JSON list of C-alpha atoms in Angstrom, two decimals:
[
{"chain": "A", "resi": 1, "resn": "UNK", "atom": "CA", "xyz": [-5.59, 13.23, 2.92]},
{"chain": "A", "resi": 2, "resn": "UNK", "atom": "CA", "xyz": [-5.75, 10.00, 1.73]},
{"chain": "A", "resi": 3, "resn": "UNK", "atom": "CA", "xyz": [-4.99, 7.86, -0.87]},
{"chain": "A", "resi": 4, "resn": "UNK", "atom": "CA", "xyz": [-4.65, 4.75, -2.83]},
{"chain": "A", "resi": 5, "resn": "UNK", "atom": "CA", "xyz": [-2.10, 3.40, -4.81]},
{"chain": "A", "resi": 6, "resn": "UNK", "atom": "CA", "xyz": [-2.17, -0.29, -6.54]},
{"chain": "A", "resi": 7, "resn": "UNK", "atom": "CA", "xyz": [0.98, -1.02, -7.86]},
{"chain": "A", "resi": 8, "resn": "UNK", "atom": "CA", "xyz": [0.41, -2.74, -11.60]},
{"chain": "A", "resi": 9, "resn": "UNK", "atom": "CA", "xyz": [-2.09, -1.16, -14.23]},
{"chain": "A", "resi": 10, "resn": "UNK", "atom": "CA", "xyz": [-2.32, -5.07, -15.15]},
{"chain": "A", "resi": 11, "resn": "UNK", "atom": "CA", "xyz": [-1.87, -8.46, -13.69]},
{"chain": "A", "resi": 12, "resn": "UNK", "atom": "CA", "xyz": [-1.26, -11.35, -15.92]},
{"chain": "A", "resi": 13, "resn": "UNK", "atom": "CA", "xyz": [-1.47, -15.11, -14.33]},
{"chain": "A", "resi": 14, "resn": "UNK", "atom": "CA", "xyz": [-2.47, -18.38, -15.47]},
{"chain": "A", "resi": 15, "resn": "UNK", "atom": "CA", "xyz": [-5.00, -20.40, -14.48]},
{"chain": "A", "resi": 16, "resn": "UNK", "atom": "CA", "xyz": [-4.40, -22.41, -11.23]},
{"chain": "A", "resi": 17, "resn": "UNK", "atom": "CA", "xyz": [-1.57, -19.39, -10.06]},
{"chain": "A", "resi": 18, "resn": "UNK", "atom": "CA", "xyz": [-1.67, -17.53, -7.29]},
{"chain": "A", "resi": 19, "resn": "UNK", "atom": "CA", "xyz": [-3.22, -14.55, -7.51]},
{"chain": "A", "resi": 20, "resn": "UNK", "atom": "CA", "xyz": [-1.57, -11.39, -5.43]},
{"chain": "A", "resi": 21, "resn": "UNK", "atom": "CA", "xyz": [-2.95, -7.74, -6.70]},
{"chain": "A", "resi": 22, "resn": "UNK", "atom": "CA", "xyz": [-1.11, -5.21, -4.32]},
{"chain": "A", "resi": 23, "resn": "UNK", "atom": "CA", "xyz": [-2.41, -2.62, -2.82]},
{"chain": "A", "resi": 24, "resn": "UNK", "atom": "CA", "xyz": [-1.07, 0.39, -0.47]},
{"chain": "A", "resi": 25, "resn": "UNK", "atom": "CA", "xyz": [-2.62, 3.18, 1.39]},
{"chain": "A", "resi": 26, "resn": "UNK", "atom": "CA", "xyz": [-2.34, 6.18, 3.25]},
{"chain": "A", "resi": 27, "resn": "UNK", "atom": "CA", "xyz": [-4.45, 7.39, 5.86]},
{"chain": "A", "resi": 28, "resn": "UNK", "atom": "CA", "xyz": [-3.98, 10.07, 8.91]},
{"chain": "A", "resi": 29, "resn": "UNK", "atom": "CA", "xyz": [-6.61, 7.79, 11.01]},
{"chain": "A", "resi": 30, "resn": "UNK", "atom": "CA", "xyz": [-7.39, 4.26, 10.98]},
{"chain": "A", "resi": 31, "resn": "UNK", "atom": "CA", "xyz": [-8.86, 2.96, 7.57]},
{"chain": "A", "resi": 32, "resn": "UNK", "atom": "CA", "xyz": [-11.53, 1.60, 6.80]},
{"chain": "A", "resi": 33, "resn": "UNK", "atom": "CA", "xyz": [-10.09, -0.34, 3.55]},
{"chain": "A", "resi": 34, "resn": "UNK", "atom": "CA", "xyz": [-11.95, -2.35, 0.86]},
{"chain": "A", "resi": 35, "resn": "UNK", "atom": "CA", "xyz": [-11.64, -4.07, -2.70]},
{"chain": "A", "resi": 36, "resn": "UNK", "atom": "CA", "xyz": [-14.45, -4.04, -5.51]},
{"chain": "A", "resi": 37, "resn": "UNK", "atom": "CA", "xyz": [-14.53, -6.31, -8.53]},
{"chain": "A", "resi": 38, "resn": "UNK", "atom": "CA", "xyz": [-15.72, -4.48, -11.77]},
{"chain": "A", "resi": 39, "resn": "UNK", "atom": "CA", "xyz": [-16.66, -7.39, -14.53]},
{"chain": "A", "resi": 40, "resn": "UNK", "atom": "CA", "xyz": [-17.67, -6.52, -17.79]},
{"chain": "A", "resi": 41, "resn": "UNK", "atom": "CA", "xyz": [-19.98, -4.16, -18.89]},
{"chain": "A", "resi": 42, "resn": "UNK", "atom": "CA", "xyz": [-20.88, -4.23, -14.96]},
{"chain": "A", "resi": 43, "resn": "UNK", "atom": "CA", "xyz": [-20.81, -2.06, -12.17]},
{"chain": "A", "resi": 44, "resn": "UNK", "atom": "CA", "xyz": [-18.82, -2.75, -8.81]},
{"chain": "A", "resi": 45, "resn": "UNK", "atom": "CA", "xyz": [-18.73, -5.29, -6.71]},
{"chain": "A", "resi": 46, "resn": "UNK", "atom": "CA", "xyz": [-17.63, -5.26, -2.92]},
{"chain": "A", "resi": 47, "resn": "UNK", "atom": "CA", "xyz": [-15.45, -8.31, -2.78]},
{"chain": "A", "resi": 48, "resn": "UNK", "atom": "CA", "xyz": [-14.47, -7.57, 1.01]},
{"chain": "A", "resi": 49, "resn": "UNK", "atom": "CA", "xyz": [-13.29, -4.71, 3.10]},
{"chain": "A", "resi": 50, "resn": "UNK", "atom": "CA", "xyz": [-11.97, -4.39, 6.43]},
{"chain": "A", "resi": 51, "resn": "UNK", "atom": "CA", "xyz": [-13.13, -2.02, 9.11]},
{"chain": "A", "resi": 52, "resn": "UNK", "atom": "CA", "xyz": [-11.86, -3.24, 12.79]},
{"chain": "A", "resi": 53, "resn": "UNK", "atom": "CA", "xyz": [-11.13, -6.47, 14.37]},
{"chain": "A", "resi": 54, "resn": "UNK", "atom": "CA", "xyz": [-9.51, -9.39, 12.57]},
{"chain": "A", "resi": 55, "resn": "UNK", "atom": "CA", "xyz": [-6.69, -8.36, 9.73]},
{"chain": "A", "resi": 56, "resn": "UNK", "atom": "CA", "xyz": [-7.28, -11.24, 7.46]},
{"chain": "A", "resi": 57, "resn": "UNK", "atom": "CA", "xyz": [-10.66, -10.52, 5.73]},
{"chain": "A", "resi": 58, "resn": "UNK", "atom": "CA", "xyz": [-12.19, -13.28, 3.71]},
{"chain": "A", "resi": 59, "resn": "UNK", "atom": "CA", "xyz": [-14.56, -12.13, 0.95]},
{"chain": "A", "resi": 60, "resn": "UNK", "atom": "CA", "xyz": [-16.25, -13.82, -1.98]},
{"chain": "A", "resi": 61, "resn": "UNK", "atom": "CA", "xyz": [-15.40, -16.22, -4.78]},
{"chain": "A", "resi": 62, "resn": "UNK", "atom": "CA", "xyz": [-11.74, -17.45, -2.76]},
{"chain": "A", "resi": 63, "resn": "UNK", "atom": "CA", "xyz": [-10.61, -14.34, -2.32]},
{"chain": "A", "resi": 64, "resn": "UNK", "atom": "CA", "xyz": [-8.81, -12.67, 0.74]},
{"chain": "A", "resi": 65, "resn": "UNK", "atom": "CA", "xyz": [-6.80, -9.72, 1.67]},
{"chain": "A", "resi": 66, "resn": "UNK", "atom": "CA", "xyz": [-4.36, -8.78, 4.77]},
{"chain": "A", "resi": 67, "resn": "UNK", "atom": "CA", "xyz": [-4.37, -5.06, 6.86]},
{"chain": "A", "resi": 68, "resn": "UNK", "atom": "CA", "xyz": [-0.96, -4.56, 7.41]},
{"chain": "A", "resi": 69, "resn": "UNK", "atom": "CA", "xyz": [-0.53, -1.52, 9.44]},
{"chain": "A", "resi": 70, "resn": "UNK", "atom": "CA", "xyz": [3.03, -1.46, 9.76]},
{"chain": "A", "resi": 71, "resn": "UNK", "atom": "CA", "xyz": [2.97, -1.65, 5.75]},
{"chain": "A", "resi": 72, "resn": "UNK", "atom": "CA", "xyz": [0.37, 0.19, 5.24]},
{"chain": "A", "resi": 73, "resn": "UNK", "atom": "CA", "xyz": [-1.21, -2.70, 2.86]},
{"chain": "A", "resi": 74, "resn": "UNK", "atom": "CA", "xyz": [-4.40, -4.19, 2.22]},
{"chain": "A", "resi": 75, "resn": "UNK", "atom": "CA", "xyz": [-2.92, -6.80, -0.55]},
{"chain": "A", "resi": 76, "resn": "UNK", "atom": "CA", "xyz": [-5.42, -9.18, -2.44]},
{"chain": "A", "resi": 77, "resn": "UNK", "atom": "CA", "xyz": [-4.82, -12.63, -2.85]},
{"chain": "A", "resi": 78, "resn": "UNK", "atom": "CA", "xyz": [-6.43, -16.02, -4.36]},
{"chain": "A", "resi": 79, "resn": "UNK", "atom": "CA", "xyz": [-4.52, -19.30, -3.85]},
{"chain": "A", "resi": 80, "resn": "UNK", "atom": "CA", "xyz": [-6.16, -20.27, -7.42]},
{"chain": "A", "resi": 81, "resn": "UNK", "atom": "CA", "xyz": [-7.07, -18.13, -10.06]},
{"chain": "A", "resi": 82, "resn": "UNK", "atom": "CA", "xyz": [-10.13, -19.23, -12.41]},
{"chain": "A", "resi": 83, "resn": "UNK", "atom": "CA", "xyz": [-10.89, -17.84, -15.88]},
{"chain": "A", "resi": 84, "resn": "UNK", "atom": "CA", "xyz": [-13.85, -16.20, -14.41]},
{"chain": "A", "resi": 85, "resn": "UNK", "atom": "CA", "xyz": [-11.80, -14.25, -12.12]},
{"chain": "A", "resi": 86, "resn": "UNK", "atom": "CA", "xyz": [-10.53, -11.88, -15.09]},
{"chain": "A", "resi": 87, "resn": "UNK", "atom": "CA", "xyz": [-11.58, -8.61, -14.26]},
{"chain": "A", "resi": 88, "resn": "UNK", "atom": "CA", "xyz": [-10.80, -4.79, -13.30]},
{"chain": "A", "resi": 89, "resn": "UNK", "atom": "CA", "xyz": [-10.03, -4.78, -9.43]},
{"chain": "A", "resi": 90, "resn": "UNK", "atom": "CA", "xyz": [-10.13, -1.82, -6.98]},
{"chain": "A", "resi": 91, "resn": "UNK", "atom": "CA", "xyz": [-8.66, -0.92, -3.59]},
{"chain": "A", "resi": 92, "resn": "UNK", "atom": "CA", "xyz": [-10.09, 1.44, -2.06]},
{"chain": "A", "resi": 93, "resn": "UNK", "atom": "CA", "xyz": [-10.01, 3.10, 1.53]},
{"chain": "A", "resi": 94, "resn": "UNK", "atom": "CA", "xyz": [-12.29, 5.84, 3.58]},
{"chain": "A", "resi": 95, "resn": "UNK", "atom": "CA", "xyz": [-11.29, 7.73, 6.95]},
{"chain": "A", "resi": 96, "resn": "UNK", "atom": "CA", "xyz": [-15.22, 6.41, 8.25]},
{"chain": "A", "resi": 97, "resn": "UNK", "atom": "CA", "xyz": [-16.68, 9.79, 7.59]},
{"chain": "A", "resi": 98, "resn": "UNK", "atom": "CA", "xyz": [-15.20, 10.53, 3.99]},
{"chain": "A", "resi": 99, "resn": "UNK", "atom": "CA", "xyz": [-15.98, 9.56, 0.76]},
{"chain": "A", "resi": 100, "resn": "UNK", "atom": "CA", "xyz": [-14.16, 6.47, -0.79]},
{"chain": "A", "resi": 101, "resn": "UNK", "atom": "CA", "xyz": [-10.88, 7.11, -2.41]},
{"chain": "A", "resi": 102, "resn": "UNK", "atom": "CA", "xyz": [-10.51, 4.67, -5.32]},
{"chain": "A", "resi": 103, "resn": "UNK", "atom": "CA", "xyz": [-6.73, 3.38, -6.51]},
{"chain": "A", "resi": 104, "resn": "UNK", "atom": "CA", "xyz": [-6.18, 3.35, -10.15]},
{"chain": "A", "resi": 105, "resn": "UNK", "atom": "CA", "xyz": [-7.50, -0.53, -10.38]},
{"chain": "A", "resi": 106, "resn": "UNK", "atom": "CA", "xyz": [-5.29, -2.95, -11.60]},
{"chain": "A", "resi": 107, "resn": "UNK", "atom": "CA", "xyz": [-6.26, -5.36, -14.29]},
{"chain": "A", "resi": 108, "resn": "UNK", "atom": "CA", "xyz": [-6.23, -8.62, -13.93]},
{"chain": "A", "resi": 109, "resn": "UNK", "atom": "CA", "xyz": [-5.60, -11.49, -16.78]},
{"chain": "A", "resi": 110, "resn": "UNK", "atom": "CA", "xyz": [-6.15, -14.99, -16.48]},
{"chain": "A", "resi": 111, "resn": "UNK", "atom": "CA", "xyz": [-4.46, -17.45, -18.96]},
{"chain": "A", "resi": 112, "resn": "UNK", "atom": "CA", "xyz": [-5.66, -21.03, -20.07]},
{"chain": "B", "resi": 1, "resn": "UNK", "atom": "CA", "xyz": [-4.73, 10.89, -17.33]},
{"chain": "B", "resi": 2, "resn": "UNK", "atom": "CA", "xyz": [-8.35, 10.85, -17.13]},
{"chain": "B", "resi": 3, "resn": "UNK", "atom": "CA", "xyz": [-10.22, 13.00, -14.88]},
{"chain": "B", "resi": 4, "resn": "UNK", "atom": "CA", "xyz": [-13.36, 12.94, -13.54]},
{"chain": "B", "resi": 5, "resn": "UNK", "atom": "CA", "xyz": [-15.02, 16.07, -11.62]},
{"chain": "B", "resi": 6, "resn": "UNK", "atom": "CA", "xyz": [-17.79, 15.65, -9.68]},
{"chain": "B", "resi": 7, "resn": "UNK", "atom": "CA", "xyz": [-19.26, 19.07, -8.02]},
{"chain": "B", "resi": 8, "resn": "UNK", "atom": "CA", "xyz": [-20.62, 20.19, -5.63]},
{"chain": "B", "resi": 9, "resn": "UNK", "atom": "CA", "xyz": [-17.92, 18.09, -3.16]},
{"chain": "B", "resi": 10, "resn": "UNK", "atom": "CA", "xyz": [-20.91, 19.35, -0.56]},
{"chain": "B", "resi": 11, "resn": "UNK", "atom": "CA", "xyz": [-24.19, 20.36, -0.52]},
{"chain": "B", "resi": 12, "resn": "UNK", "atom": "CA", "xyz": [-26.66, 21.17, 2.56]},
{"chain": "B", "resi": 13, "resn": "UNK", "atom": "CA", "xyz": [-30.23, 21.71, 1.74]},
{"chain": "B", "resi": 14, "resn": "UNK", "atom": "CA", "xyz": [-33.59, 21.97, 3.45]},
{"chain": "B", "resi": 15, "resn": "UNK", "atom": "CA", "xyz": [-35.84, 18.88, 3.23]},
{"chain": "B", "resi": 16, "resn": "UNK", "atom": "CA", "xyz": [-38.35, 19.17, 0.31]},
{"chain": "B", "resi": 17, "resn": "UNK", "atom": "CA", "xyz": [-35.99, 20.89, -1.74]},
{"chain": "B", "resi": 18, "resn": "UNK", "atom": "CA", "xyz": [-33.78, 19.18, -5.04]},
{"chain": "B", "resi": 19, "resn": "UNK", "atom": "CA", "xyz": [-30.35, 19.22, -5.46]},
{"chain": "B", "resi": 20, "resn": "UNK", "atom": "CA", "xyz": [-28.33, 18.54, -8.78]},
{"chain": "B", "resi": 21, "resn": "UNK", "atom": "CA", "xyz": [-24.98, 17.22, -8.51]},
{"chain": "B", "resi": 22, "resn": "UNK", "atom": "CA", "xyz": [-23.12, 16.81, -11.73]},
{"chain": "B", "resi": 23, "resn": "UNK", "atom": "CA", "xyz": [-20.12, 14.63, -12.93]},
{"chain": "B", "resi": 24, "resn": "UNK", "atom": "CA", "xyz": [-18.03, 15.21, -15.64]},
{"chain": "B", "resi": 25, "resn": "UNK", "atom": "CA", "xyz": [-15.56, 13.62, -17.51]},
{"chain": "B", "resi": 26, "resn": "UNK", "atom": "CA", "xyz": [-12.68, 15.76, -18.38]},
{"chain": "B", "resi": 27, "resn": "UNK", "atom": "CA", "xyz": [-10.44, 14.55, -21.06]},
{"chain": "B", "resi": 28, "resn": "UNK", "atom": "CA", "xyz": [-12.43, 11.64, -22.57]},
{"chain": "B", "resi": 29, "resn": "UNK", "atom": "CA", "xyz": [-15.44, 10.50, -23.64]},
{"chain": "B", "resi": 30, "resn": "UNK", "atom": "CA", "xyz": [-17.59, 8.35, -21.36]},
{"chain": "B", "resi": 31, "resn": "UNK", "atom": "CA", "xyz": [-20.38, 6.22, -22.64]},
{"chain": "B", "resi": 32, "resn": "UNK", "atom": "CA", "xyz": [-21.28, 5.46, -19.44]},
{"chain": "B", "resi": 33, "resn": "UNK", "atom": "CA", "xyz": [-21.60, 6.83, -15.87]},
{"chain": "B", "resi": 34, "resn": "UNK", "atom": "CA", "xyz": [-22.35, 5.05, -12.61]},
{"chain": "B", "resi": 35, "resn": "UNK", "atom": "CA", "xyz": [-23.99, 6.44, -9.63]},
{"chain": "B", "resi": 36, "resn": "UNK", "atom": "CA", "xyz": [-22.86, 5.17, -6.30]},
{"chain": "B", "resi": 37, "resn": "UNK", "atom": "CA", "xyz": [-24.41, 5.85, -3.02]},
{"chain": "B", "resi": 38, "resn": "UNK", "atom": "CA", "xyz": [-22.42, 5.46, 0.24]},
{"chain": "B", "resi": 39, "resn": "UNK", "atom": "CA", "xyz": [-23.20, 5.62, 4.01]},
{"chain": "B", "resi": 40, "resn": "UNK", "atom": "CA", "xyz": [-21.02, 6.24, 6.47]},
{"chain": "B", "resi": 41, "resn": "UNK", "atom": "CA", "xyz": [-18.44, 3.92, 6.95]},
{"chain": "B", "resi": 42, "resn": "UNK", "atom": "CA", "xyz": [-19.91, 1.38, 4.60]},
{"chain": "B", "resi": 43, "resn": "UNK", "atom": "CA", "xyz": [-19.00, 0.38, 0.71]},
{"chain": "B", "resi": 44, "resn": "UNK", "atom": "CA", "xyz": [-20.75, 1.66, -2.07]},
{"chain": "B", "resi": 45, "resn": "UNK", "atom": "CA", "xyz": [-24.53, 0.57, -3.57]},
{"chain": "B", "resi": 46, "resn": "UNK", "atom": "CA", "xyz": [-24.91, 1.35, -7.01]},
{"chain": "B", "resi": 47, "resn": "UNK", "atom": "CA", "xyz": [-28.16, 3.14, -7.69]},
{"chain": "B", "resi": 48, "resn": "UNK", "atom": "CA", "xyz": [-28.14, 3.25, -11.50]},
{"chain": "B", "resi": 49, "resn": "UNK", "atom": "CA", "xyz": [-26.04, 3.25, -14.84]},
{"chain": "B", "resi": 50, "resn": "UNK", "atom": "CA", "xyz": [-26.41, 5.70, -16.88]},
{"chain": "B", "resi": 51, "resn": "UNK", "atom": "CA", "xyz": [-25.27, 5.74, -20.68]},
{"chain": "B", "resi": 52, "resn": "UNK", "atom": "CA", "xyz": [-25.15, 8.49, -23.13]},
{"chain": "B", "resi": 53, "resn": "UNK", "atom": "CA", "xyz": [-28.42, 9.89, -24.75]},
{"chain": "B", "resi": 54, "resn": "UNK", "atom": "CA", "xyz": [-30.75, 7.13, -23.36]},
{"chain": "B", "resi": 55, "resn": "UNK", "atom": "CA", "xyz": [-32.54, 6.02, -20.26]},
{"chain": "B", "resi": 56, "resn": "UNK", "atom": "CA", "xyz": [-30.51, 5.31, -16.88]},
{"chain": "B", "resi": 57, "resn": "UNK", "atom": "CA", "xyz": [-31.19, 1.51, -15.16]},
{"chain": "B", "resi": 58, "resn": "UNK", "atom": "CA", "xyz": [-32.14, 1.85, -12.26]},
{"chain": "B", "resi": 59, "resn": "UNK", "atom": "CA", "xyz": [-31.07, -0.71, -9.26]},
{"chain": "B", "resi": 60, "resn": "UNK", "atom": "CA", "xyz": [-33.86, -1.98, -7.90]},
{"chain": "B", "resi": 61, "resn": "UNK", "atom": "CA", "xyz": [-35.05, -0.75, -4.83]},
{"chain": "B", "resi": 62, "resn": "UNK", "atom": "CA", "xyz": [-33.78, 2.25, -6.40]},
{"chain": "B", "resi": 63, "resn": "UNK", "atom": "CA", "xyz": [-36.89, 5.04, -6.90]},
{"chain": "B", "resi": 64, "resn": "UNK", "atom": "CA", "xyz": [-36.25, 6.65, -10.35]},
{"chain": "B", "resi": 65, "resn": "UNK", "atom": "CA", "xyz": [-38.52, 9.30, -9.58]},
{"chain": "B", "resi": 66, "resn": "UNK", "atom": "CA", "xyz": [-36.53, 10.54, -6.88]},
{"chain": "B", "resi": 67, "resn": "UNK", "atom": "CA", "xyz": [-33.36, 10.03, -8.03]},
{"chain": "B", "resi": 68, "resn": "UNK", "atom": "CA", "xyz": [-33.39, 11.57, -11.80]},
{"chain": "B", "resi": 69, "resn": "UNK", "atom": "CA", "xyz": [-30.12, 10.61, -13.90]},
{"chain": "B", "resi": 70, "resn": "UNK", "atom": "CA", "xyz": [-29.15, 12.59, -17.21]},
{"chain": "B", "resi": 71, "resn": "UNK", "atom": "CA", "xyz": [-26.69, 11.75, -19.14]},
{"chain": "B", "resi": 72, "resn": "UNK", "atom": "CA", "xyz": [-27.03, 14.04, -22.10]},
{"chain": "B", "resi": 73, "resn": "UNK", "atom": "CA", "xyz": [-23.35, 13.94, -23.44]},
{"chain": "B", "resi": 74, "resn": "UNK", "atom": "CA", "xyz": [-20.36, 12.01, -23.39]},
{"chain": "B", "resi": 75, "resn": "UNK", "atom": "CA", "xyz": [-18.57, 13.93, -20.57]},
{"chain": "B", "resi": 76, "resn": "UNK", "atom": "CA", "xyz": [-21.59, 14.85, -18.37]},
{"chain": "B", "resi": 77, "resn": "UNK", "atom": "CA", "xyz": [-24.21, 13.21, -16.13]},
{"chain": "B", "resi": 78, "resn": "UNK", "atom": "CA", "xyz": [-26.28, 14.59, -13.66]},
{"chain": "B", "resi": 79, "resn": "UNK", "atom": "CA", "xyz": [-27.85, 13.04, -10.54]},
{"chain": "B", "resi": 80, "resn": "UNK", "atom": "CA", "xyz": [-30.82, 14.99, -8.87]},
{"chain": "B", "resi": 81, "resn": "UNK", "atom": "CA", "xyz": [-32.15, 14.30, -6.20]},
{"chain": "B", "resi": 82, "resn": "UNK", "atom": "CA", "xyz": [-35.80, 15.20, -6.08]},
{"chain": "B", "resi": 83, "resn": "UNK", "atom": "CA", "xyz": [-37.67, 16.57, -2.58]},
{"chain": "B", "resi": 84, "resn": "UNK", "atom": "CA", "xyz": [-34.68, 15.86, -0.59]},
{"chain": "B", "resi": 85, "resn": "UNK", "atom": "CA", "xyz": [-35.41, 14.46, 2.85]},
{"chain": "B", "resi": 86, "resn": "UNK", "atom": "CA", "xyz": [-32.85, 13.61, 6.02]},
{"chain": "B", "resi": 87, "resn": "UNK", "atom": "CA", "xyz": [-32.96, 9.78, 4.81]},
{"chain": "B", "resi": 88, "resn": "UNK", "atom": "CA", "xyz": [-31.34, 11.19, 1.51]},
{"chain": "B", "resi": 89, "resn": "UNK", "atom": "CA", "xyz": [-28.16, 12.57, 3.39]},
{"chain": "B", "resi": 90, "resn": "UNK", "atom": "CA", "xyz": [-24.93, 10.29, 2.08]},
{"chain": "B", "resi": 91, "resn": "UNK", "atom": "CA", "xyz": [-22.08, 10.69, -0.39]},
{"chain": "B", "resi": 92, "resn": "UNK", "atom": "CA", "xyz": [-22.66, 10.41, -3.99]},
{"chain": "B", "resi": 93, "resn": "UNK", "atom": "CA", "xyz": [-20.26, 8.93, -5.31]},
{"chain": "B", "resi": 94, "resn": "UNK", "atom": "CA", "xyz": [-20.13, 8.91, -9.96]},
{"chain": "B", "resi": 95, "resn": "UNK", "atom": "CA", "xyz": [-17.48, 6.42, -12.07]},
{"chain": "B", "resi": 96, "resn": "UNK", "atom": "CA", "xyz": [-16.84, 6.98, -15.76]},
{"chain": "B", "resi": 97, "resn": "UNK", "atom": "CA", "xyz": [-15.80, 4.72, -18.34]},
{"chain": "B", "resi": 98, "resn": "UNK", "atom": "CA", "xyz": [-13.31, 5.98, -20.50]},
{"chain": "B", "resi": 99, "resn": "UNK", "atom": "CA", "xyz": [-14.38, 4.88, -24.29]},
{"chain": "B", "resi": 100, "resn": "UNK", "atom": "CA", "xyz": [-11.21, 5.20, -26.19]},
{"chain": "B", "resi": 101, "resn": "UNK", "atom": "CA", "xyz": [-9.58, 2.66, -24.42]},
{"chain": "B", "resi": 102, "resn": "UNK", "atom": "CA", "xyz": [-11.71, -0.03, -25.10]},
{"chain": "B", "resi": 103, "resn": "UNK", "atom": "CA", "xyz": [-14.72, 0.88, -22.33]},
{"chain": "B", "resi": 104, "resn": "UNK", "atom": "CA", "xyz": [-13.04, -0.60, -19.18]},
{"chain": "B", "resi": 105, "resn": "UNK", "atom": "CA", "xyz": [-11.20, 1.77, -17.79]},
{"chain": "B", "resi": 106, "resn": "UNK", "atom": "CA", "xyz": [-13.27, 3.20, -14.99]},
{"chain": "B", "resi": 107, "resn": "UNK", "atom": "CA", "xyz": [-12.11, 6.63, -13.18]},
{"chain": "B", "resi": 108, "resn": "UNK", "atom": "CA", "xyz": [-14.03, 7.76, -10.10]},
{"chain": "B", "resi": 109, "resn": "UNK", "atom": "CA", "xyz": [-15.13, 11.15, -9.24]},
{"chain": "B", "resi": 110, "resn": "UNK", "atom": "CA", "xyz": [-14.50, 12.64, -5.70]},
{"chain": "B", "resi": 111, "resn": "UNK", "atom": "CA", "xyz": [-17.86, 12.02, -4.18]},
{"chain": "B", "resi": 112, "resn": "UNK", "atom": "CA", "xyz": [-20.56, 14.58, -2.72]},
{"chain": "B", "resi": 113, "resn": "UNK", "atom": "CA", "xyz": [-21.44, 14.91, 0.16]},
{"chain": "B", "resi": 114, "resn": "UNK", "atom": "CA", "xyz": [-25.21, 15.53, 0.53]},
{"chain": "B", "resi": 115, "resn": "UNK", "atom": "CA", "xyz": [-27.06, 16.72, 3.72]},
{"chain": "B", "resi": 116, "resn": "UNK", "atom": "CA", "xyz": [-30.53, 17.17, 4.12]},
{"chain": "B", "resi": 117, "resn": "UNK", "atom": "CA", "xyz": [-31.98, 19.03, 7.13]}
]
């Protein structure tokens, strides 16, 4: 089966920082791995997944994240984090075929 | 922690018939549900929000007729789908927020699985 896991409930950084919100899967077949971006009173957003081919996926608003199979990580990361960016973030992954399995989300916090 | 249940986890039905699927919250109170579809191998597209004891919003491109959302209490929503056809066949996927701690806090049921033949 698979599943999700996104190590911190919340992510504090200030404004400028890096931004790194970690994510870790498990899957018995190839992922198909993605992040979503829930703002405010909002419903998700796809920020970018991966499915085949090239490992580092570029998505929107800056940010990026890596498939590392042997690691079995799909990290996100921003090389600068804006004010706007504070939000709940998800990592997610599906087998192709199977619904989406959702990590916990992991807050993140973005100080002046 | 929270729980959400969505049921059924799969559902086959003839075309021109409805199917309900429900999604419940288990151990909190959620003001509001979203509805997700998702194809195969692609992300989600959110088809409405739905909030306790009024009208869902629809997505647009959405068809409200066909895709009836109640959400008559804080720890249930339902989702039917109305003279199911093949096109229809996808997962259903419903989110929760979880009031009590602050309305953010958004817990994921485990999808359905609709087919329509």
């Amino acid at each position: 089966a698979q599943s999700v896991t996104q190590l911190g409930s919340h992510v504090s950084v200030s404004e400028g920082a890096l931004v790194l919100l970690r994510c870790n899967y498990s899957s018995s077949v190839p992922p198909y791995l993605f992040w979503y971006v829930q703002y405010p009173n909002q419903g998700l957003q796809l920020l970018l997944k991966y499915t085949t081919g090239a490992t580092l996926v570029k998505g929107i608003n800056g940010f990026e994240a890596e498939f590392k199979k042997s690691e079995t990580s799909f990290h996100l990361t921003k090389p600068s984090a804006h004010m706007s960016d504070a939000a709940e973030y998800f990592c997610a992954v599906s087998e192709g075929n199977t619904p989406l399995v959702f990590g916990k989300g992991t807050r993140l916090s973005v100080i002046a | 922690g929270a729980v959400v249940s969505q049921h059924p986890s799969r559902v086959i039905c003839k075309s021109g018939t409805s199917v309900k699927i429900e999604c419940r919250s288990l151990d909190f109170q959620a003001t509001t549900m979203f509805w997700y579809r998702q194809f195969p191998k692609q992300s989600l597209m959110l088809m409405a929000t739905s909030n306790e004891g009024s009208k869902a919003t629809y997505e647009q491109g959405v068809e409200k007729d066909k895709f009836l959302i109640n959400h008559a209490s804080l720890t249930l929503s339902t989702l039917t789908v109305t003279s199911a056809h093949p096109e229809d066949s996808s997962f259903y996927i419903c989110s929760a927020r979880d009031l009590i701690t602050g309305g953010e806090k958004l817990f994921f049921g485990s999808g359905t699985q609709l087919s329509v033949l």
